[in-house]
XYZ file of C-alpha atoms in Angstrom:
776
model
C -0.199 0.022 0.019
C 2.642 2.237 0.642
C 4.970 2.021 -2.467
C 0.787 2.212 -4.262
C 1.404 5.489 -2.285
C 4.439 6.521 -3.080
C 3.957 5.916 -6.279
C 0.964 7.863 -6.852
C 3.011 10.868 -5.483
C 6.425 10.434 -7.651
C 3.355 10.407 -10.909
C 2.221 13.499 -9.418
C 5.020 14.829 -8.918
C 5.936 14.142 -12.562
C 3.232 16.859 -14.009
C 3.497 19.039 -11.734
C 7.320 19.471 -12.839
C 6.076 18.689 -16.339
C 3.521 21.013 -16.478
C 5.925 23.583 -15.111
C 8.566 23.036 -18.043
C 6.125 23.427 -19.641
C 4.992 26.951 -18.972
C 7.993 27.736 -19.479
C 10.104 29.579 -22.500
C 12.108 27.156 -24.387
C 15.339 29.070 -25.285
C 17.291 27.680 -28.108
C 20.307 26.225 -28.523
C 22.656 28.866 -28.977
C 21.516 31.146 -26.143
C 20.865 28.318 -23.944
C 24.218 26.658 -24.057
C 26.044 28.459 -26.472
C 25.527 32.509 -25.014
C 26.626 31.443 -21.996
C 29.975 30.187 -22.672
C 30.684 33.459 -24.006
C 30.274 34.214 -20.793
C 31.418 33.182 -18.859
C 34.454 32.415 -20.212
C 34.774 34.562 -23.626
C 33.944 38.303 -22.177
C 36.477 38.653 -19.971
C 37.987 39.355 -22.569
C 36.037 40.203 -25.978
C 33.574 42.810 -25.104
C 34.054 46.657 -25.887
C 36.194 48.183 -27.980
C 39.732 46.706 -26.206
C 38.639 43.114 -28.028
C 41.063 41.323 -29.307
C 41.003 42.633 -32.787
C 37.392 43.125 -32.282
C 35.739 40.141 -31.921
C 33.074 40.936 -29.207
C 30.916 37.923 -27.893
C 28.763 39.789 -26.015
C 25.656 38.223 -28.525
C 25.319 36.637 -31.009
C 26.240 39.392 -33.780
C 29.248 40.010 -32.767
C 30.166 36.393 -33.983
C 28.430 36.579 -36.884
C 30.140 40.559 -37.509
C 33.788 38.126 -36.532
C 37.753 40.655 -36.360
C 39.329 43.009 -37.741
C 42.552 44.230 -37.775
C 41.978 47.772 -36.760
C 43.162 48.838 -33.174
C 40.325 50.474 -31.854
C 42.787 52.548 -29.947
C 45.638 54.387 -32.739
C 46.824 57.488 -29.985
C 49.065 58.448 -33.423
C 46.841 58.184 -36.904
C 46.642 61.090 -38.481
C 43.121 60.253 -40.168
C 39.758 59.424 -38.153
C 37.898 56.874 -38.981
C 35.135 54.759 -39.909
C 33.475 53.893 -35.999
C 32.293 50.380 -35.448
C 30.547 50.347 -32.346
C 28.293 46.971 -32.103
C 25.003 47.058 -32.765
C 25.257 50.744 -34.154
C 27.089 51.064 -37.225
C 26.044 48.053 -38.915
C 23.195 45.277 -38.848
C 23.595 42.848 -41.474
C 27.314 40.978 -42.284
C 27.360 41.800 -45.291
C 27.612 45.663 -43.943
C 30.320 44.647 -41.344
C 32.544 42.453 -44.442
C 32.117 46.622 -46.525
C 34.069 47.312 -43.361
C 36.757 45.236 -42.887
C 35.316 42.741 -40.532
C 36.530 38.874 -41.301
C 35.316 36.119 -40.455
C 35.804 33.774 -37.408
C 32.865 30.564 -38.156
C 35.023 29.244 -41.539
C 33.496 25.775 -41.662
C 31.485 23.436 -40.156
C 33.906 20.929 -40.043
C 35.950 21.500 -36.463
C 39.332 21.141 -37.312
C 39.206 23.770 -40.412
C 37.017 26.590 -38.223
C 39.161 29.420 -36.887
C 37.034 30.109 -33.950
C 37.747 26.967 -32.241
C 40.985 26.466 -33.573
C 41.627 29.060 -31.512
C 40.064 27.352 -28.218
C 41.979 23.640 -29.175
C 45.478 25.763 -29.287
C 44.892 26.763 -25.984
C 43.417 22.768 -25.201
C 46.414 21.031 -27.003
C 49.278 23.377 -24.486
C 47.259 24.378 -21.388
C 50.268 25.273 -19.363
C 51.580 27.711 -21.680
C 52.979 30.743 -20.135
C 52.071 34.035 -22.057
C 54.354 37.123 -22.161
C 52.646 40.178 -22.558
C 49.032 40.953 -22.177
C 45.677 41.192 -24.115
C 46.647 44.970 -25.549
C 50.045 44.117 -26.325
C 50.023 40.620 -28.202
C 47.323 40.661 -30.875
C 47.182 38.147 -33.640
C 45.075 38.815 -35.992
C 44.433 35.895 -37.791
C 41.800 35.857 -40.821
C 42.269 32.243 -42.642
C 43.735 28.854 -40.556
C 46.070 29.062 -43.349
C 47.616 32.865 -41.383
C 46.735 30.936 -38.009
C 49.162 28.350 -38.355
C 51.400 29.898 -39.372
C 51.700 32.822 -37.153
C 51.344 29.490 -34.167
C 54.951 27.784 -35.598
C 56.296 31.295 -34.250
C 54.525 31.712 -31.585
C 52.111 28.757 -28.744
C 51.006 31.181 -27.072
C 47.966 32.059 -28.980
C 44.996 29.406 -27.826
C 42.176 31.181 -26.035
C 41.394 32.123 -23.707
C 44.106 34.108 -24.134
C 47.401 32.471 -20.679
C 44.462 31.272 -19.029
C 43.051 27.595 -18.346
C 42.257 25.728 -21.945
C 37.837 25.314 -21.844
C 36.448 22.109 -20.806
C 35.157 18.767 -22.390
C 31.782 19.300 -22.093
C 31.823 23.204 -22.548
C 33.400 21.955 -25.905
C 31.535 19.834 -26.483
C 28.450 22.047 -27.196
C 30.730 24.050 -28.703
C 31.978 21.490 -31.224
C 28.230 20.067 -31.624
C 27.403 24.116 -32.520
C 29.329 24.441 -34.772
C 29.200 21.593 -36.940
C 25.493 22.181 -37.183
C 26.466 25.645 -38.861
C 26.983 27.574 -35.756
C 22.608 29.017 -36.239
C 21.412 32.250 -33.684
C 18.935 32.533 -31.671
C 15.424 31.434 -33.286
C 12.726 34.286 -33.948
C 10.968 32.620 -31.136
C 13.299 33.539 -28.376
C 14.102 37.272 -30.385
C 10.931 37.940 -29.614
C 10.219 36.217 -26.512
C 14.024 38.275 -25.568
C 12.722 41.952 -26.352
C 8.942 41.636 -24.718
C 8.512 43.801 -22.038
C 7.015 43.288 -18.853
C 3.261 45.237 -18.536
C 4.110 47.639 -16.489
C 8.100 48.001 -17.702
C 5.681 48.464 -21.172
C 3.195 50.540 -19.632
C 6.467 53.074 -18.363
C 8.540 53.183 -21.828
C 5.541 54.227 -23.776
C 4.867 57.467 -20.904
C 8.608 58.252 -21.264
C 8.764 58.023 -24.901
C 5.499 60.194 -25.380
C 6.979 62.792 -23.128
C 10.009 62.925 -25.298
C 8.745 63.199 -28.254
C 6.261 65.635 -27.466
C 6.331 68.727 -30.390
C 6.505 71.986 -27.748
C 9.184 73.845 -28.419
C 10.388 74.028 -24.562
C 9.805 69.747 -24.363
C 11.562 69.326 -27.458
C 14.709 71.167 -26.526
C 14.837 68.947 -23.030
C 14.682 65.960 -24.995
C 17.604 66.666 -26.254
C 18.729 67.692 -23.772
C 18.608 64.889 -21.841
C 19.285 62.419 -24.535
C 22.763 63.912 -24.542
C 23.739 63.493 -21.581
C 21.944 59.490 -20.529
C 22.403 58.309 -23.979
C 25.356 56.054 -22.461
C 23.171 55.388 -19.433
C 21.916 51.398 -19.183
C 18.267 52.519 -18.097
C 16.571 50.312 -15.808
C 13.671 49.941 -13.992
C 12.650 49.451 -10.607
C 10.665 46.435 -11.218
C 12.447 44.593 -12.970
C 16.356 46.510 -12.382
C 18.364 43.367 -14.444
C 16.507 44.343 -17.859
C 18.349 47.206 -19.462
C 18.126 50.033 -21.978
C 19.490 52.012 -24.131
C 18.038 55.698 -25.137
C 18.456 56.292 -29.234
C 17.456 58.300 -31.728
C 15.075 56.015 -34.066
C 14.397 57.391 -37.993
C 10.576 55.740 -37.073
C 8.180 56.105 -34.406
C 8.865 54.118 -31.677
C 5.931 51.675 -31.054
C 6.716 50.324 -35.195
C 10.655 49.428 -34.205
C 13.376 51.550 -34.195
C 16.105 52.439 -36.157
C 17.635 53.951 -34.577
C 20.735 56.661 -36.497
C 24.506 56.010 -36.528
C 26.153 59.262 -36.123
C 29.391 59.201 -34.460
C 28.653 61.539 -31.905
C 24.941 62.153 -29.923
C 24.901 65.808 -31.287
C 26.176 65.476 -33.969
C 23.381 66.796 -37.224
C 20.172 63.715 -37.945
C 20.593 64.947 -40.803
C 16.574 63.816 -40.348
C 13.782 66.286 -40.045
C 11.901 63.737 -38.144
C 12.831 61.611 -35.665
C 12.523 60.567 -32.383
C 13.385 59.809 -28.628
C 12.908 56.197 -28.166
C 13.846 52.781 -25.854
C 15.810 50.179 -26.693
C 16.637 46.590 -24.450
C 20.291 46.920 -24.536
C 21.058 43.573 -26.476
C 23.832 41.864 -25.541
C 24.993 40.852 -21.448
C 26.552 43.643 -19.446
C 30.256 43.794 -18.816
C 31.012 46.679 -15.457
C 33.665 47.934 -18.001
C 31.573 49.436 -19.800
C 28.406 49.349 -17.761
C 26.429 53.185 -16.082
C 23.213 52.117 -14.205
C 20.718 54.993 -14.675
C 17.350 54.512 -12.908
C 13.867 55.646 -14.495
C 10.787 55.386 -12.869
C 7.593 57.219 -12.847
C 8.781 59.608 -9.798
C 11.730 60.310 -12.214
C 9.678 61.522 -14.936
C 7.243 63.451 -12.486
C 11.200 65.070 -10.952
C 12.067 66.201 -14.593
C 8.694 67.905 -14.779
C 9.411 69.917 -11.439
C 13.344 70.243 -12.036
C 12.719 71.711 -16.078
C 9.473 73.353 -15.833
C 9.927 75.333 -11.917
C 9.337 78.179 -13.103
C 8.048 79.510 -17.037
C 10.299 79.985 -19.904
C 10.212 79.825 -23.740
C 12.633 78.983 -26.873
C 13.461 81.741 -28.775
C 14.741 79.184 -32.177
C 15.561 75.736 -31.111
C 19.670 75.536 -31.458
C 20.377 73.508 -35.212
C 23.401 71.091 -34.916
C 26.325 73.749 -37.048
C 29.793 73.879 -35.104
C 30.281 75.984 -32.700
C 26.773 75.477 -31.269
C 25.893 71.275 -31.062
C 29.295 71.567 -28.975
C 28.921 74.167 -26.846
C 25.958 73.595 -24.667
C 26.244 76.263 -22.983
C 25.916 78.059 -26.369
C 23.018 74.857 -27.502
C 20.678 75.093 -24.220
C 20.595 78.980 -22.522
C 16.888 78.926 -22.718
C 16.927 76.093 -20.493
C 17.180 77.693 -17.353
C 20.212 77.253 -15.909
C 19.218 76.068 -12.249
C 17.427 73.170 -14.233
C 20.363 72.037 -16.000
C 22.515 72.217 -13.186
C 20.469 70.350 -10.886
C 19.723 68.177 -13.578
C 22.840 67.000 -13.218
C 23.328 67.367 -9.649
C 20.558 64.509 -9.255
C 22.746 61.726 -10.160
C 26.164 63.203 -9.860
C 27.287 59.771 -9.797
C 26.398 59.295 -13.293
C 27.409 61.628 -14.728
C 31.120 62.104 -12.970
C 31.206 58.387 -14.053
C 30.389 59.106 -18.317
C 33.468 60.354 -18.409
C 35.595 58.176 -15.909
C 34.041 54.801 -17.129
C 33.842 57.062 -19.890
C 31.956 55.584 -23.282
C 35.646 53.787 -25.469
C 36.213 51.051 -22.560
C 39.689 52.516 -21.698
C 40.312 55.937 -21.747
C 44.163 56.687 -21.210
C 43.673 59.578 -23.434
C 41.607 61.547 -19.937
C 42.379 59.318 -17.026
C 46.166 59.768 -16.939
C 44.592 63.324 -16.293
C 43.598 62.513 -12.525
C 45.104 61.621 -9.636
C 44.756 57.996 -8.502
C 41.968 58.731 -5.237
C 40.479 61.993 -4.775
C 36.734 63.339 -3.093
C 34.035 65.556 -5.920
C 32.290 68.098 -3.952
C 29.579 70.620 -5.638
C 29.088 74.006 -5.827
C 26.029 74.802 -4.501
C 23.500 76.091 -7.270
C 21.830 78.969 -5.168
C 25.961 80.447 -5.056
C 26.720 79.018 -9.135
C 27.540 82.533 -10.120
C 25.471 81.471 -13.728
C 22.562 80.542 -11.600
C 22.581 83.849 -10.619
C 23.577 86.003 -12.676
C 21.870 85.859 -16.536
C 24.017 88.466 -17.913
C 27.101 86.661 -16.312
C 25.969 83.988 -18.245
C 26.191 85.470 -21.866
C 29.088 86.495 -21.538
C 30.587 83.292 -20.189
C 29.074 81.063 -23.110
C 31.326 82.400 -25.714
C 34.733 81.561 -23.397
C 33.419 77.994 -22.423
C 33.793 76.853 -26.144
C 35.077 72.990 -26.557
C 37.808 70.764 -28.806
C 35.673 69.190 -30.251
C 34.663 72.511 -32.180
C 37.316 70.945 -34.274
C 35.311 67.796 -34.783
C 37.363 64.312 -35.788
C 39.424 65.500 -38.414
C 41.904 67.869 -36.882
C 44.794 68.553 -38.853
C 48.480 68.428 -37.737
C 50.028 71.652 -37.771
C 47.064 73.678 -36.588
C 46.878 72.439 -32.741
C 49.214 74.913 -31.053
C 47.546 76.869 -32.317
C 44.180 75.914 -32.053
C 45.690 75.043 -27.807
C 47.020 78.679 -27.977
C 42.891 79.694 -28.898
C 42.269 77.052 -26.299
C 44.139 78.672 -23.695
C 43.008 81.617 -24.500
C 39.685 81.473 -23.953
C 39.720 79.840 -20.862
C 41.948 82.588 -18.997
C 39.621 85.070 -20.232
C 36.843 83.111 -18.457
C 39.020 82.950 -14.656
C 39.433 86.359 -15.058
C 36.054 87.291 -16.104
C 35.048 84.963 -12.951
C 37.371 86.262 -10.456
C 35.523 89.633 -11.395
C 31.941 88.154 -11.067
C 32.819 86.224 -7.936
C 33.920 90.171 -6.456
C 30.556 91.104 -7.539
C 28.387 88.857 -6.580
C 30.889 87.516 -3.338
C 33.514 89.785 -1.709
C 33.776 88.140 0.824
C 34.593 85.201 -0.627
C 33.027 81.649 -0.348
C 31.474 79.982 2.775
C 31.062 75.959 4.436
C 27.605 76.836 2.103
C 28.086 77.599 -0.784
C 29.447 73.525 -1.035
C 26.230 71.721 -2.467
C 24.552 69.601 0.875
C 22.829 66.579 -1.367
C 19.850 68.584 -0.687
C 20.313 67.015 3.096
C 18.573 64.255 1.127
C 21.139 62.943 -1.869
C 24.633 60.516 -1.377
C 25.052 62.118 -4.669
C 26.664 65.407 -2.741
C 30.307 63.601 -2.482
C 31.691 61.637 -3.991
C 35.062 58.844 -4.522
C 37.346 58.141 -7.530
C 39.387 55.903 -8.084
C 41.802 55.526 -11.268
C 43.328 52.245 -11.911
C 45.550 52.528 -15.164
C 43.784 53.916 -18.109
C 40.530 53.260 -16.462
C 38.241 54.634 -13.132
C 35.224 54.554 -11.663
C 33.475 56.832 -8.840
C 31.698 55.390 -5.152
C 29.618 57.721 -3.442
C 30.749 58.758 -0.381
C 34.155 60.303 0.653
C 35.832 56.545 0.595
C 39.687 56.589 1.281
C 41.692 58.638 3.626
C 42.692 61.552 3.055
C 42.805 62.846 -1.337
C 45.973 64.854 -1.532
C 43.501 66.940 -3.981
C 40.616 67.299 -4.391
C 37.521 68.966 -6.891
C 34.676 71.761 -6.380
C 32.801 71.478 -9.042
C 30.383 73.643 -10.586
C 27.700 73.791 -13.232
C 30.403 75.424 -16.031
C 33.394 72.635 -15.020
C 30.954 69.437 -14.924
C 28.703 70.465 -18.385
C 32.529 70.592 -19.613
C 33.490 67.577 -18.234
C 30.889 66.096 -20.350
C 30.812 67.871 -23.095
C 35.164 67.774 -23.910
C 35.060 63.646 -22.647
C 31.859 62.149 -23.816
C 29.974 63.931 -26.194
C 32.254 65.604 -28.106
C 34.966 62.892 -27.943
C 35.725 60.787 -30.608
C 37.372 57.689 -29.748
C 38.029 57.191 -33.921
C 39.149 60.503 -34.136
C 43.025 61.297 -35.314
C 45.884 62.167 -33.054
C 45.525 66.142 -32.807
C 41.395 65.703 -31.581
C 42.270 63.234 -28.789
C 44.827 65.236 -28.710
C 42.904 68.664 -27.895
C 41.030 66.572 -25.801
C 43.408 65.685 -22.730
C 44.052 69.036 -22.929
C 41.358 70.843 -21.350
C 41.273 68.190 -19.572
C 43.867 69.085 -17.900
C 42.096 73.122 -17.480
C 39.596 71.333 -16.323
C 41.111 69.937 -13.781
C 43.232 72.316 -12.316
C 40.015 74.207 -12.648
C 38.541 72.427 -10.121
C 41.005 71.336 -8.447
C 41.480 75.694 -8.440
C 38.186 76.101 -6.388
C 38.142 73.477 -3.850
C 41.749 75.852 -3.024
C 39.092 79.373 -2.400
C 37.781 77.782 0.492
C 41.110 78.126 1.394
C 42.984 80.804 4.115
C 44.670 83.125 0.746
C 48.236 82.590 2.039
C 48.238 79.265 1.629
C 46.536 77.983 -2.060
C 49.874 78.975 -3.728
C 51.691 76.581 -1.379
C 48.949 73.707 -2.369
C 49.243 74.212 -5.311
C 52.847 74.124 -5.876
C 52.925 70.208 -3.272
C 50.764 69.383 -5.845
C 52.261 70.928 -9.597
C 55.638 70.207 -8.623
C 59.307 69.987 -10.589
C 60.785 73.025 -12.528
C 58.750 72.200 -16.346
C 55.232 71.764 -14.958
C 55.506 74.944 -12.757
C 56.744 76.985 -15.320
C 54.335 74.669 -17.860
C 51.723 76.196 -14.927
C 52.947 79.950 -15.582
C 52.068 79.676 -18.932
C 48.778 77.961 -19.070
C 47.327 78.854 -15.303
C 48.858 82.052 -14.246
C 47.433 81.911 -10.863
C 43.691 84.288 -10.521
C 41.928 85.682 -8.305
C 44.249 83.683 -5.688
C 44.235 86.531 -3.090
C 40.084 86.860 -3.023
C 39.124 86.550 0.919
C 37.460 83.641 1.863
C 34.152 83.375 4.208
C 35.673 79.872 6.138
C 37.159 79.817 9.516
C 39.671 77.367 10.071
C 40.643 76.147 13.984
C 44.613 75.901 12.191
C 46.046 77.977 10.127
C 48.002 74.542 9.017
C 46.575 71.255 7.457
C 43.723 73.483 5.952
C 42.750 70.987 3.035
C 41.645 68.922 5.729
C 39.642 71.132 7.930
C 37.920 72.249 4.807
C 36.659 68.306 3.725
C 36.419 67.642 7.536
C 34.074 70.811 8.455
C 31.487 69.402 4.777
C 31.597 65.734 4.934
C 30.519 66.267 9.361
C 29.533 69.812 9.366
C 27.954 70.960 5.721
C 26.355 67.494 5.435
C 24.198 64.907 7.308
C 24.862 60.987 8.044
C 22.295 60.297 4.677
C 23.729 62.343 2.252
C 27.962 61.701 3.472
C 26.848 58.116 4.295
C 28.393 55.581 6.068
C 31.990 56.567 7.908
C 35.175 54.892 6.158
C 36.520 52.556 9.359
C 38.975 50.408 7.553
C 40.325 53.790 6.049
C 39.901 56.690 7.398
C 43.073 57.442 10.032
C 44.383 61.508 9.228
C 41.017 62.690 8.829
C 39.477 63.271 12.145
C 35.565 62.055 13.305
C 33.900 64.511 15.869
C 33.447 63.246 19.388
C 30.118 64.161 18.241
C 29.448 60.768 15.584
C 31.782 58.617 17.794
C 28.919 55.883 18.560
C 29.058 55.533 14.792
C 32.633 54.632 14.077
C 32.691 51.387 15.479
C 35.506 49.612 14.296
C 34.750 45.343 14.650
C 35.374 41.819 12.794
C 36.827 42.104 9.028
C 37.446 45.594 9.016
C 39.137 45.469 11.966
C 42.220 43.301 10.518
C 41.860 45.304 7.327
C 42.952 48.395 8.829
C 46.241 47.795 9.598
C 47.127 47.653 5.870
C 44.726 50.062 4.560
C 45.869 54.018 3.631
C 49.651 52.701 4.930
C 52.525 55.563 3.340
C 54.594 53.183 1.044
C 57.897 54.306 2.797
C 60.843 52.458 2.936
C 59.604 50.462 6.582
C 56.409 49.494 4.909
C 57.599 49.704 1.469
C 53.999 47.057 1.204
C 51.662 48.509 -0.975
C 54.062 49.562 -4.620
C 53.534 45.250 -4.859
C 50.140 45.266 -4.632
C 48.562 45.481 -8.550
C 45.789 48.559 -9.786
C 43.073 46.261 -8.161
C 43.049 43.709 -6.456
C 40.236 41.566 -4.787
C 39.978 40.099 -1.384
C 37.638 37.334 -1.063
C 36.703 35.197 2.155
C 34.704 33.243 3.415
C 33.718 33.772 6.892
C 33.456 31.277 9.964
C 29.506 30.383 8.500
C 30.173 30.177 5.266
C 29.356 32.731 3.515
C 31.082 35.161 1.433
C 32.905 39.004 1.440
C 34.632 40.998 -1.213
C 37.008 43.139 -0.784
C 38.440 45.726 -3.470
C 42.652 46.170 -2.466
C 43.092 49.530 -4.648
C 47.110 49.905 -5.155
C 46.763 54.965 -4.919
C 49.314 55.590 -7.195
C 51.029 58.478 -5.872
C 52.605 61.627 -8.842
C 55.577 64.519 -8.530
C 52.299 65.968 -11.210
C 49.991 65.308 -13.500
C 50.430 67.578 -16.045
C 51.788 65.775 -18.670
C 50.420 63.767 -21.337
C 53.528 61.580 -21.570
C 56.500 59.699 -19.143
C 54.365 58.814 -16.284
C 56.623 56.924 -15.175
C 58.667 59.294 -14.707
C 56.934 61.753 -12.124
C 55.957 59.019 -9.938
C 56.138 59.160 -5.088
C 56.209 56.156 -5.244
C 56.745 56.310 -0.771
C 53.470 58.273 -0.895
C 52.201 54.617 -2.380
C 49.095 53.540 -0.212
C 46.104 50.967 -0.298
C 42.023 51.530 -0.404
C 40.462 48.646 1.413
C 36.795 48.583 0.128
C 34.012 46.211 -0.240
C 33.175 45.580 -3.235
C 33.951 45.114 -7.027
C 35.576 48.371 -6.960
C 36.896 48.590 -9.935
C 36.275 46.338 -13.921
C 39.799 44.484 -14.158
C 41.058 42.618 -11.289
C 45.045 42.074 -11.135
C 44.880 39.716 -8.575
C 41.780 37.219 -6.639
C 43.400 36.354 -3.413
C 41.404 33.353 -1.450
C 41.372 32.961 2.211
C 39.741 31.632 4.937
C 38.071 34.224 7.793
C 40.773 32.398 10.080
C 44.312 33.248 7.871
C 42.894 37.137 7.963
C 45.315 37.631 10.463
C 47.822 36.317 9.040
C 47.548 36.955 5.228
C 47.361 40.613 6.820
C 50.694 40.161 8.568
C 52.324 38.619 5.626
C 51.438 42.109 3.821
C 53.540 43.984 6.089
C 56.087 42.388 6.537
C 56.641 42.627 1.916
C 58.992 44.441 1.375
C 60.633 43.177 -1.738
C 59.008 41.474 -5.297
C 60.046 38.180 -3.843
C 58.274 38.650 -0.481
C 55.302 39.657 -2.756
C 55.147 36.898 -5.092
C 55.685 34.031 -2.367
C 52.289 35.664 -0.548
C 50.717 35.106 -3.990
C 51.953 31.737 -3.610
C 50.260 31.057 0.000
C 47.524 33.632 -0.873
C 46.707 34.038 -4.931
C 44.853 32.618 -7.549
C 46.912 32.464 -10.411
C 45.878 32.913 -14.261
C 47.560 28.411 -15.021
C 45.885 27.880 -11.190
C 43.738 24.881 -12.854
C 40.376 26.087 -10.546
C 41.190 29.694 -11.799
C 37.394 29.569 -13.553
C 36.065 28.196 -10.483
C 37.389 32.036 -8.320
C 36.067 33.881 -11.298
C 32.628 32.174 -11.400
C 31.789 32.687 -7.941
C 33.136 36.023 -8.249
C 30.576 36.881 -10.685
C 28.046 35.163 -9.111
C 28.924 36.765 -5.500
C 29.142 40.073 -7.789
C 25.358 39.679 -8.977
C 23.522 38.225 -6.249
C 25.216 40.929 -3.850
C 24.850 44.270 -6.351
C 22.025 42.771 -9.031
C 21.858 46.579 -11.018
C 26.060 47.278 -10.290
C 26.836 44.058 -12.091
C 27.722 43.143 -14.591
C 31.051 40.757 -15.804
C 35.001 41.249 -15.221
C 37.575 41.798 -17.364
C 41.025 40.056 -17.388
C 43.183 41.353 -19.624
C 45.217 43.018 -16.914
C 45.750 40.220 -15.154
C 48.909 39.157 -13.577
C 50.636 36.854 -15.935
C 53.411 35.056 -13.430
């Protein structure tokens, strides 16, 4: 009887499972089996513009597109090249072939298939060491003949490059797929993937209706929103794992989006009627290009309140001609300045992320013009000259010209003349700013002139971390007292966005890229100068000299950035005549910003910053933080040089006593004597000032090393770090706790990190990149 009962229950269970599975969407072989292999084993290198040979495997379209020998990051090209953006610049195999891409799926026979052959090379020689990082070792074989010839000279070419090979199950899946002709997602799958939940579709319809309103002020605001959010991965809180892109379409949104492919978002769409539409992001999300931005009904109402807080009219809609489109102060002059600045401030982390993470996933031309770690604060809207005076606004507009006005193809002989013109305009603007500051604020800036996030917004203080040629932005003051500090007002923040994002073309020629980098240098100095205006006049020059050391650098500063308004007073009162930078930051963090805006206190890293007694109850250094604090923010002097030996970014996996996983980023902050020059950065380092900042979570896209420890071993790990005084000591630490790229279980660690990242921070999650992982 019991047997019969059990059998019936078993039958019912099987039936229920069958019904349940019948209700689930059935995914095709590619989507269910192949793309997950690409995601977990290939995207670590093959995504964005820095993908070797431009082979991008974020989607089937990338595999179908194939590869190209053109290096997007060619900082020496004298002529601009045609853009090759996935999902934008071409939409079929034939179109990509015309742009110079060659197929990697060369045969149904596995032994003659170019793509599979790269994988098999690694499988045949899994232990062969690589000598160069991905960026320095690209061999773009376009045929089996080329590959065989290249393999004779370099057997390290196997994929995944310098990492453990795919296992037999993964290889069997790919071989089977290739033998079937490498079919992509079925039409049913595409429809399923592109179908939005009802609640999301309703909101999309509402946003598109708002953005495509033909009333002139709506048209101008929509253009402004688009030019600032074209990089955003937009999402709705009801389904925060689905992301959308805001694009300009030739067709009405409801009839299917036909994106207008222009080099820049402020280029002429060359059609009288176009529409702003939301298009679902068509590929797998990778961390290095992921800049999420939340939209909702509440956000839509907030936009309406910001932009139409008071009545205003459009005198005439701006065109896209040079001198207008590239200068947002002219193009959008009819939108109240307060509205534009408030829009930027309320999502400042996103706005700063656009030019820190960038549209190009690798920003050496811009990123090497900033410090490794620094705080960012903002001038309050009611204290901004442009907000306060319409006359000032009108006088400043033309002076705030940007190098983008000369396009992507700048004649090389013209570069010095154009640079001189930029400097002259910027210096005239600085003089105008100082003149009006005397009028509007004769007593100088006070603490109240720093934006306090309207007492609720945590975007009021940000920290930028630079990792070689890429960077990330965090809310809050993270890490110990930074060497330099930014204060951004509206003209500074807007110019940063337009110089480095909207006007910048990674496919442009060397002069376009060079002028963009030089102008970023100017903006950085202005942002630092604005912070110094809060300090006593007699100390400003002292800080400036400390930030820009070296005879040649001082000579450059005299020419490019002479002292202007350095004697203007400050309304801030300091208790001591020394360490005024430190005092000012403490005043902002602990007296100007409340807890909700400031965020949690950085109990791991703050050592020079002094937390006031009134906040003592919040200052609790406990658990893992207490141990990690021993090696954070320690200067790399002769006695404690350990920070010098760490790479840009390490991820520390700590398995707790309870079996949970916690992940910390170990960030190497490299100090500089100055960052005033495009080339020769290694000659201007100050390694004795290096330090580690330690922060829980994933604060970088390109980990260079993974450390894996148990909680009980943390004390030993920290002690070992503290004793490192040579490269040999550091390698010994890796042998004990590190995960080398050739270890058989490497992919298990990588998978665990991606899984943990997705689970603990789903909105910000994107697959991590391994192109910079340590070679040894």
